[in-house]
Amino acid sequence: MVQKLLAGNWKMNGTRAALEEVRALTAAHPRPAVALVLCPPATLIAAMADLTRDHPLAVGGQDCHVAPQGAHTGDVSATMLVDAGASHVIVGHSERRADHGETDADVAAKMATAQSAGLIPILCLGETLAQRDAGETLQVVTSQLLGSLSPEADPTRLVVAYEPVWAIGTGRVAESGQIAEAHGVLRKTLSERFGDNGDRIPLLYGGSVNPSNAAAIFAIADVDGALVGGASLKAADFGAILEALQAA
Ligand code: PGA
């Protein structure tokens, strides 16, 4: 049985006023039946963790540096995220890969740092539209997955999110057959690599998930939850997606 998980990625959105949405979400869903994670900008992690101290909602970072500290202006380390109250961290998001040139090797190093600091990494991967059109999707996601796992990777503290780049923030959701195919290949690869532990790694879909399409996405085989961007900013929308996952 795989733990169902709903994660929200606020990206570079939200000031302290946005904590009202978290207050509303946790008040409306005091005892969620699935794991719930919100990844706000680094400036809000400590405040969100304080606010949700008595609620099962977990807080995550959106990236971490590979070093524990040092001369890296503007970066945040995994130990700092833990210190601020985070339990999770997104690594390898396509916006980091595109905006900061992160490679699979960089992502593997971040995964290792995150796990050794005690964080649960949410590893993101997915093909571009050009790669899909060229028929390379399954090969791309498999090689991103294997390339992002260091030899020491701990499968018991890991989440994987399949996010087709062309579906992120575009309102365009992958078709259910496309999601099932990618998730099937990722599940098989994780099982081959980690055995039974690989079967228990939550596999999330991400890319324009919203309250209207969530139930259909959660009905797809090997989809254990979602990583939600835009629709995680509003408590009502994120709460509706949570209800769809609880009902799935
Ligand atoms: P979106 O973002 O839901 O706004 O498409 C998903 C993500 O980037 O994690």
Short mmCIF file of C-alpha atoms and ligand atoms in Angstrom, two decimals:
data_model
loop_
_atom_site.label_atom_id
_atom_site.label_comp_id
_atom_site.label_asym_id
_atom_site.label_seq_id
_atom_site.Cartn_x
_atom_site.Cartn_y
_atom_site.Cartn_z
CA MET A 1 0.00 0.00 0.00
CA VAL A 2 1.47 3.32 -1.08
CA GLN A 3 0.97 6.39 1.10
CA LYS A 4 -1.20 8.88 -0.80
CA LEU A 5 0.30 12.35 -0.79
CA LEU A 6 -0.77 15.79 -1.92
CA ALA A 7 1.95 18.40 -2.24
CA GLY A 8 1.63 22.07 -3.11
CA ASN A 9 4.39 24.12 -4.69
CA TRP A 10 3.87 27.84 -4.20
CA LYS A 11 6.93 28.65 -6.35
CA MET A 12 7.88 32.36 -6.04
CA ASN A 13 4.43 33.35 -4.80
CA GLY A 14 3.17 34.44 -1.43
CA THR A 15 4.00 36.94 1.27
CA ARG A 16 2.99 36.61 4.92
CA ALA A 17 -0.58 37.55 3.98
CA ALA A 18 -0.82 34.22 2.13
CA LEU A 19 -0.59 32.37 5.47
CA GLU A 20 -4.33 33.15 5.77
CA GLU A 21 -4.86 30.50 3.08
CA VAL A 22 -2.98 27.95 5.21
CA ARG A 23 -5.08 28.88 8.22
CA ALA A 24 -8.23 28.34 6.15
CA LEU A 25 -6.98 25.05 4.70
CA THR A 26 -6.01 23.52 8.03
CA ALA A 27 -9.23 24.73 9.69
CA ALA A 28 -11.35 23.18 6.94
CA HIS A 29 -9.34 19.92 6.99
CA PRO A 30 -8.26 19.29 10.57
CA ARG A 31 -7.53 15.58 10.03
CA PRO A 32 -6.59 14.87 6.41
CA ALA A 33 -6.72 11.18 5.47
CA VAL A 34 -3.68 11.52 3.19
CA ALA A 35 -0.25 13.06 3.67
CA LEU A 36 -0.24 16.79 2.95
CA VAL A 37 2.80 18.96 2.20
CA LEU A 38 3.06 22.64 1.27
CA CYS A 39 6.27 24.08 -0.16
CA PRO A 40 6.16 27.88 0.22
CA PRO A 41 8.98 30.24 -0.70
CA ALA A 42 11.90 30.00 1.76
CA THR A 43 10.83 33.26 3.42
CA LEU A 44 7.62 31.62 4.68
CA ILE A 45 8.87 28.19 5.78
CA ALA A 46 9.44 29.01 9.46
CA ALA A 47 6.17 30.92 9.80
CA MET A 48 4.19 28.16 8.07
CA ALA A 49 5.83 25.48 10.22
CA ASP A 50 4.95 27.46 13.36
CA LEU A 51 1.40 27.96 12.17
CA THR A 52 0.86 24.25 11.48
CA ARG A 53 2.63 22.87 14.55
CA ASP A 54 -0.57 21.15 15.74
CA HIS A 55 -1.70 20.03 12.28
CA PRO A 56 -0.36 17.11 10.20
CA LEU A 57 0.44 19.43 7.28
CA ALA A 58 4.16 19.15 6.54
CA VAL A 59 6.23 22.01 5.19
CA GLY A 60 8.85 21.71 2.47
CA GLY A 61 11.47 23.78 0.69
CA GLN A 62 11.55 24.21 -3.08
CA ASP A 63 15.28 23.57 -3.52
CA CYS A 64 18.44 23.15 -1.47
CA HIS A 65 22.13 23.69 -2.04
CA VAL A 66 24.43 20.66 -1.87
CA ALA A 67 26.66 22.20 0.82
CA PRO A 68 25.56 22.50 4.48
CA GLN A 69 26.78 26.11 4.67
CA GLY A 70 29.30 28.41 3.05
CA ALA A 71 29.91 31.15 0.53
CA HIS A 72 26.89 30.62 -1.74
CA THR A 73 25.05 33.92 -1.85
CA GLY A 74 21.31 33.54 -2.15
CA ASP A 75 21.20 29.78 -1.60
CA VAL A 76 19.58 27.79 1.20
CA SER A 77 20.99 24.53 2.59
CA ALA A 78 19.13 21.38 3.57
CA THR A 79 20.15 21.81 7.22
CA MET A 80 18.73 25.35 7.15
CA LEU A 81 15.43 24.00 5.82
CA VAL A 82 15.31 21.47 8.67
CA ASP A 83 16.13 24.21 11.15
CA ALA A 84 13.26 26.31 9.78
CA GLY A 85 10.83 23.43 10.32
CA ALA A 86 10.76 21.75 6.91
CA SER A 87 10.50 17.98 6.50
CA HIS A 88 10.46 17.82 2.69
CA VAL A 89 12.22 19.52 -0.21
CA ILE A 90 11.45 19.64 -3.91
CA VAL A 91 14.52 18.78 -6.01
CA GLY A 92 14.97 18.87 -9.76
CA HIS A 93 11.86 20.89 -10.59
CA SER A 94 11.83 21.67 -14.31
CA GLU A 95 11.90 25.40 -13.54
CA ARG A 96 15.19 24.87 -11.63
CA ARG A 97 16.52 22.72 -14.46
CA ALA A 98 15.57 25.44 -17.00
CA ASP A 99 16.34 28.62 -15.02
CA HIS A 100 19.48 27.38 -13.25
CA GLY A 101 20.80 24.76 -15.64
CA GLU A 102 20.48 21.94 -13.09
CA THR A 103 21.55 18.56 -14.46
CA ASP A 104 20.64 15.07 -13.24
CA ALA A 105 24.04 14.94 -11.51
CA ASP A 106 23.24 18.18 -9.64
CA VAL A 107 19.86 16.76 -8.69
CA ALA A 108 21.45 13.50 -7.46
CA ALA A 109 23.81 15.52 -5.24
CA LYS A 110 20.92 17.56 -3.84
CA MET A 111 18.91 14.39 -3.18
CA ALA A 112 21.81 12.93 -1.21
CA THR A 113 22.31 16.15 0.79
CA ALA A 114 18.60 16.40 1.50
CA GLN A 115 18.29 12.82 2.70
CA SER A 116 21.36 13.00 4.89
CA ALA A 117 19.98 16.17 6.50
CA GLY A 118 16.80 14.23 7.31
CA LEU A 119 14.57 15.72 4.60
CA ILE A 120 12.30 13.75 2.28
CA PRO A 121 13.09 14.83 -1.28
CA ILE A 122 10.27 15.22 -3.80
CA LEU A 123 12.15 14.40 -6.99
CA CYS A 124 10.63 16.03 -10.08
CA LEU A 125 11.13 14.79 -13.60
CA GLY A 126 9.35 14.98 -16.94
CA GLU A 127 9.81 15.43 -20.65
CA THR A 128 9.65 18.61 -22.73
CA LEU A 129 7.18 18.88 -25.59
CA ALA A 130 10.00 18.39 -28.10
CA GLN A 131 11.02 15.17 -26.35
CA ARG A 132 7.42 13.92 -26.31
CA ASP A 133 6.96 14.74 -29.98
CA ALA A 134 10.18 12.87 -30.75
CA GLY A 135 8.82 9.78 -28.94
CA GLU A 136 11.49 10.01 -26.25
CA THR A 137 9.30 10.40 -23.16
CA LEU A 138 9.81 7.04 -21.49
CA GLN A 139 13.52 7.02 -22.16
CA VAL A 140 13.87 10.60 -20.82
CA VAL A 141 11.98 9.98 -17.59
CA THR A 142 13.79 6.70 -16.92
CA SER A 143 17.18 8.25 -17.41
CA GLN A 144 16.25 11.29 -15.29
CA LEU A 145 15.11 8.96 -12.52
CA LEU A 146 18.17 6.72 -12.56
CA GLY A 147 20.48 9.72 -13.00
CA SER A 148 18.99 11.45 -9.96
CA LEU A 149 19.42 8.55 -7.54
CA SER A 150 22.79 8.34 -5.84
CA PRO A 151 24.03 4.87 -4.81
CA GLU A 152 23.08 5.66 -1.20
CA ALA A 153 19.55 6.88 -2.03
CA ASP A 154 17.07 5.79 0.66
CA PRO A 155 13.82 4.59 -0.97
CA THR A 156 11.92 4.74 2.31
CA ARG A 157 12.28 8.52 2.42
CA LEU A 158 11.56 9.53 -1.15
CA VAL A 159 8.71 10.89 -3.29
CA VAL A 160 8.80 11.04 -7.10
CA ALA A 161 6.72 13.48 -9.16
CA TYR A 162 6.16 13.03 -12.89
CA GLU A 163 5.60 16.49 -14.35
CA PRO A 164 5.54 16.82 -18.13
CA VAL A 165 7.18 20.21 -18.72
CA TRP A 166 4.53 21.16 -21.30
CA ALA A 167 1.75 20.60 -18.76
CA ILE A 168 3.19 22.85 -16.03
CA GLY A 169 1.34 26.14 -15.65
CA THR A 170 -0.19 25.79 -19.11
CA GLY A 171 -3.66 24.52 -18.26
CA ARG A 172 -2.84 21.56 -20.50
CA VAL A 173 -3.03 18.22 -18.64
CA ALA A 174 -1.46 15.05 -19.96
CA GLU A 175 -3.99 12.48 -21.19
CA SER A 176 -4.71 9.62 -18.81
CA GLY A 177 -2.98 7.12 -21.10
CA GLN A 178 0.14 9.28 -21.17
CA ILE A 179 0.16 9.57 -17.37
CA ALA A 180 -0.46 5.84 -16.88
CA GLU A 181 2.35 4.95 -19.28
CA ALA A 182 4.91 7.24 -17.64
CA HIS A 183 3.91 6.23 -14.10
CA GLY A 184 4.01 2.54 -15.07
CA VAL A 185 7.57 2.88 -16.33
CA LEU A 186 8.65 4.87 -13.27
CA ARG A 187 7.09 2.30 -10.91
CA LYS A 188 8.80 -0.56 -12.74
CA THR A 189 12.16 1.23 -12.65
CA LEU A 190 11.79 1.94 -8.92
CA SER A 191 10.83 -1.70 -8.24
CA GLU A 192 13.83 -2.98 -10.17
CA ARG A 193 16.12 -0.62 -8.30
CA PHE A 194 14.70 -0.94 -4.78
CA GLY A 195 12.56 -4.10 -4.67
CA ASP A 196 9.53 -3.91 -2.35
CA ASN A 197 10.59 -0.49 -1.08
CA GLY A 198 10.39 0.76 -4.68
CA ASP A 199 6.74 -0.30 -4.80
CA ARG A 200 5.98 1.93 -1.83
CA ILE A 201 7.45 5.21 -3.11
CA PRO A 202 4.60 7.70 -3.69
CA LEU A 203 4.39 8.60 -7.39
CA LEU A 204 2.78 12.01 -7.91
CA TYR A 205 1.50 13.57 -11.12
CA GLY A 206 2.06 17.29 -11.62
CA GLY A 207 1.05 19.75 -14.31
CA SER A 208 -2.10 21.89 -14.25
CA VAL A 209 -3.89 19.76 -11.65
CA ASN A 210 -7.02 21.59 -10.46
CA PRO A 211 -10.30 20.83 -8.66
CA SER A 212 -12.04 19.88 -11.93
CA ASN A 213 -9.52 17.37 -13.23
CA ALA A 214 -8.15 15.95 -9.95
CA ALA A 215 -10.57 13.04 -9.52
CA ALA A 216 -9.91 11.75 -13.04
CA ILE A 217 -6.15 11.98 -12.50
CA PHE A 218 -6.31 10.18 -9.15
CA ALA A 219 -8.23 7.32 -10.79
CA ILE A 220 -5.23 6.50 -13.02
CA ALA A 221 -3.14 3.45 -12.10
CA ASP A 222 0.08 4.19 -10.20
CA VAL A 223 -0.95 7.78 -9.42
CA ASP A 224 -0.59 8.17 -5.65
CA GLY A 225 -1.20 11.90 -5.46
CA ALA A 226 -0.25 15.19 -7.05
CA LEU A 227 2.24 18.02 -6.98
CA VAL A 228 0.15 21.13 -7.49
CA GLY A 229 1.42 24.57 -8.42
CA GLY A 230 -1.12 27.31 -9.20
CA ALA A 231 -4.10 25.57 -7.57
CA SER A 232 -2.21 25.15 -4.27
CA LEU A 233 -2.26 28.90 -3.60
CA LYS A 234 -5.93 29.05 -2.68
CA ALA A 235 -7.24 27.03 0.26
CA ALA A 236 -10.54 26.32 -1.48
CA ASP A 237 -8.89 24.88 -4.60
CA PHE A 238 -6.22 22.92 -2.76
CA GLY A 239 -8.83 21.66 -0.29
CA ALA A 240 -11.01 20.43 -3.16
CA ILE A 241 -8.05 18.55 -4.65
CA LEU A 242 -7.35 17.08 -1.21
CA GLU A 243 -10.94 15.86 -1.00
CA ALA A 244 -10.63 14.25 -4.46
CA LEU A 245 -7.50 12.38 -3.34
CA GLN A 246 -9.13 11.27 -0.09
CA ALA A 247 -12.07 9.92 -2.08
CA ALA A 248 -9.91 8.13 -4.66
P1 PGA B 1 1.04 23.84 -12.01
O1 PGA B 1 2.53 23.56 -11.49
O2 PGA B 1 0.12 23.01 -11.16
O3 PGA B 1 0.84 25.32 -11.81
O4 PGA B 1 0.99 23.42 -13.44
C1 PGA B 1 2.93 22.27 -11.11
C2 PGA B 1 4.37 22.29 -10.68
O5 PGA B 1 5.18 22.98 -11.30
O6 PGA B 1 4.75 21.61 -9.69
#
